[in-house]
mmCIF file of C-alpha atoms in Angstrom:
data_model
loop_
_atom_site.group_PDB
_atom_site.id
_atom_site.type_symbol
_atom_site.label_atom_id
_atom_site.label_comp_id
_atom_site.label_asym_id
_atom_site.label_seq_id
_atom_site.Cartn_x
_atom_site.Cartn_y
_atom_site.Cartn_z
ATOM 1 C CA PRO H 1 7.665 -3.995 9.402
ATOM 2 C CA PRO H 2 4.943 -4.855 11.395
ATOM 3 C CA ALA H 3 3.195 -8.106 10.888
ATOM 4 C CA HIS H 4 -0.196 -7.094 9.252
ATOM 5 C CA SER H 5 2.010 -5.355 6.031
ATOM 6 C CA HIS H 6 1.585 -6.294 3.373
ATOM 7 C CA SER H 7 3.933 -4.589 0.891
ATOM 8 C CA ASP H 8 7.758 -3.941 0.313
ATOM 9 C CA TRP H 9 9.419 -1.944 2.781
ATOM 10 C CA ILE H 10 12.376 0.193 1.559
ATOM 11 C CA GLY H 11 15.174 1.040 4.605
ATOM 12 C CA PRO H 12 17.048 3.926 4.402
ATOM 13 C CA PRO H 13 20.613 4.164 1.646
ATOM 14 C CA ASP H 14 23.348 1.662 3.144
ATOM 15 C CA LYS H 15 26.585 3.820 4.089
ATOM 16 C CA LEU H 16 28.736 2.432 1.528
ATOM 17 C CA SER H 17 26.902 0.984 -1.297
ATOM 18 C CA ASN H 18 24.385 4.370 -0.982
ATOM 19 C CA LEU H 19 21.676 2.006 -2.440
ATOM 20 C CA ARG H 20 17.799 1.480 -0.138
ATOM 21 C CA PRO H 21 17.646 -2.046 0.980
ATOM 22 C CA VAL H 22 14.618 -3.616 0.129
ATOM 23 C CA ILE H 23 12.971 -6.376 2.472
ATOM 24 C CA PHE H 24 10.320 -7.555 0.605
ATOM 25 C CA TYR H 25 6.781 -9.287 2.053
ATOM 26 C CA VAL H 26 5.430 -12.560 1.520
ATOM 27 C CA PRO H 27 2.641 -13.446 0.961
ATOM 28 C CA PRO H 28 1.344 -16.377 3.438
ATOM 29 C CA GLU H 29 -0.158 -18.364 0.196
ATOM 30 C CA GLU H 30 3.060 -17.047 -2.413
ATOM 31 C CA SER H 31 3.199 -18.924 -4.706
ATOM 32 C CA ALA H 32 6.155 -20.875 -6.600
ATOM 33 C CA LEU H 33 6.072 -18.579 -9.565
ATOM 34 C CA GLU H 34 6.083 -15.910 -7.307
ATOM 35 C CA ARG H 35 8.713 -17.166 -4.327
ATOM 36 C CA ARG H 36 11.308 -17.407 -7.532
ATOM 37 C CA LEU H 37 10.685 -13.677 -8.732
ATOM 38 C CA ARG H 38 10.808 -12.618 -5.419
ATOM 39 C CA GLU H 39 14.321 -13.993 -4.886
ATOM 40 C CA ALA H 40 15.487 -13.548 -8.278
ATOM 41 C CA ARG H 41 14.292 -9.426 -7.169
ATOM 42 C CA GLN H 42 16.725 -10.055 -4.260
ATOM 43 C CA GLU H 43 19.587 -11.473 -5.356
ATOM 44 C CA ALA H 44 19.574 -9.049 -7.920
ATOM 45 C CA GLN H 45 19.220 -6.726 -4.847
ATOM 46 C CA ALA H 46 22.369 -8.914 -2.972
ATOM 47 C CA SER H 47 24.816 -8.209 -6.372
ATOM 48 C CA ASN H 48 24.184 -4.709 -7.032
ATOM 49 C CA GLN H 49 24.216 -4.032 -3.129
ATOM 50 C CA ARG H 50 27.795 -6.006 -3.444
ATOM 51 C CA PHE H 51 29.194 -4.091 -6.579
ATOM 52 C CA TRP H 52 27.887 -0.995 -5.847
ATOM 53 C CA ALA H 53 29.778 -0.650 -1.997
ATOM 54 C CA ARG H 54 33.169 -1.960 -3.893
ATOM 55 C CA HIS H 55 32.813 0.724 -6.404
ATOM 56 C CA ASN H 56 31.651 3.403 -4.006
ATOM 57 C CA ARG H 57 35.464 2.230 -1.700
ATOM 58 C CA ALA H 58 37.318 2.039 -4.362
ATOM 59 C CA PHE H 59 35.878 5.027 -5.607
ATOM 60 C CA ARG H 60 36.924 6.783 -2.109
ATOM 61 C CA GLN H 61 39.883 5.923 -1.645
ATOM 62 C CA GLU H 62 41.224 6.378 -5.034
ATOM 63 C CA LYS H 63 39.844 10.217 -4.788
ATOM 64 C CA GLU H 64 41.928 10.591 -1.027
ATOM 65 C CA GLU H 65 44.922 8.933 -2.432
ATOM 66 C CA PHE H 66 44.748 11.638 -6.107
ATOM 67 C CA ILE H 67 43.977 14.452 -4.038
ATOM 68 C CA TYR H 68 46.555 13.760 -1.856
ATOM 69 C CA SER H 69 49.308 13.509 -4.518
ATOM 70 C CA ARG H 70 48.235 17.180 -6.077
ATOM 71 C CA LEU H 71 48.371 17.984 -2.827
ATOM 72 C CA LYS H 72 52.103 16.918 -1.832
ATOM 73 C CA ALA H 73 53.352 17.933 -5.350
ATOM 74 C CA LYS H 74 52.581 21.519 -5.442
ATOM 75 C CA GLY H 75 53.632 21.145 -1.476
ATOM 76 C CA LEU H 76 50.196 21.998 0.654
ATOM 77 C CA GLU H 77 49.146 19.586 3.506
ATOM 78 C CA MET H 78 45.767 17.525 4.032
ATOM 79 C CA ARG H 79 44.668 20.524 5.839
ATOM 80 C CA ASP H 80 45.130 24.267 5.801
ATOM 81 C CA GLU H 81 46.041 26.150 8.445
ATOM 82 C CA SER H 82 42.169 26.673 9.799
ATOM 83 C CA GLY H 83 42.136 22.590 9.829
ATOM 84 C CA GLN H 84 40.060 22.981 7.508
ATOM 85 C CA LYS H 85 40.189 19.420 4.880
ATOM 86 C CA ALA H 86 42.482 21.258 2.085
ATOM 87 C CA THR H 87 40.317 20.775 -1.538
ATOM 88 C CA LEU H 88 41.737 21.287 -5.386
ATOM 89 C CA ASN H 89 39.439 22.677 -7.614
ATOM 90 C CA ALA H 90 36.987 21.813 -10.458
ATOM 91 C CA GLU H 91 39.229 21.365 -13.176
ATOM 92 C CA GLU H 92 42.266 19.272 -10.942
ATOM 93 C CA MET H 93 38.790 17.166 -9.504
ATOM 94 C CA ALA H 94 38.078 16.062 -13.117
ATOM 95 C CA ASP H 95 40.497 14.885 -14.185
ATOM 96 C CA PHE H 96 40.352 12.470 -11.168
ATOM 97 C CA TYR H 97 36.739 11.625 -12.323
ATOM 98 C CA LYS H 98 38.006 10.696 -15.964
ATOM 99 C CA ASP H 99 40.220 9.122 -14.802
ATOM 100 C CA PHE H 100 38.308 7.076 -13.027
ATOM 101 C CA LEU H 101 35.810 6.137 -15.160
ATOM 102 C CA SER H 102 38.242 5.389 -17.617
ATOM 103 C CA LYS H 103 39.630 2.737 -15.052
ATOM 104 C CA ASN H 104 36.243 1.342 -14.561
ATOM 105 C CA LEU H 105 34.552 0.820 -18.055
ATOM 106 C CA LYS H 106 34.736 -2.872 -17.503
ATOM 107 C CA LYS H 107 33.104 -2.763 -14.528
ATOM 108 C CA HIS H 108 30.802 -0.714 -15.070
ATOM 109 C CA LEU H 109 29.649 -2.255 -18.645
ATOM 110 C CA GLN H 110 29.880 -5.652 -17.282
ATOM 111 C CA TYR H 111 27.113 -4.515 -14.598
ATOM 112 C CA ASN H 112 25.201 -3.105 -17.270
ATOM 113 C CA ARG H 113 24.787 -6.677 -18.904
#
């Protein structure tokens, strides 16, 4: 942010977490209470970043493995004759989403707590 800025700056979504990072404004005469609040917000942001980056990485990896195993079971390759990436239908993917959410329920509950 420019030196004359007096507000927080929000960046574009992170490639791993999909969260928009915040650069917090630090007032020149920040009080101890303001500093504690800013630092708590920074720690919350960092914690959210770590959680969602790990979660999204696991999601993408497990999704690819699920698609590969389903396609292999059907005798299909990851890419069709034209080079397009093969896909599963919505019903098949719903099985993956339900299973993934069920397996990660405790993590989500802990995160929300």
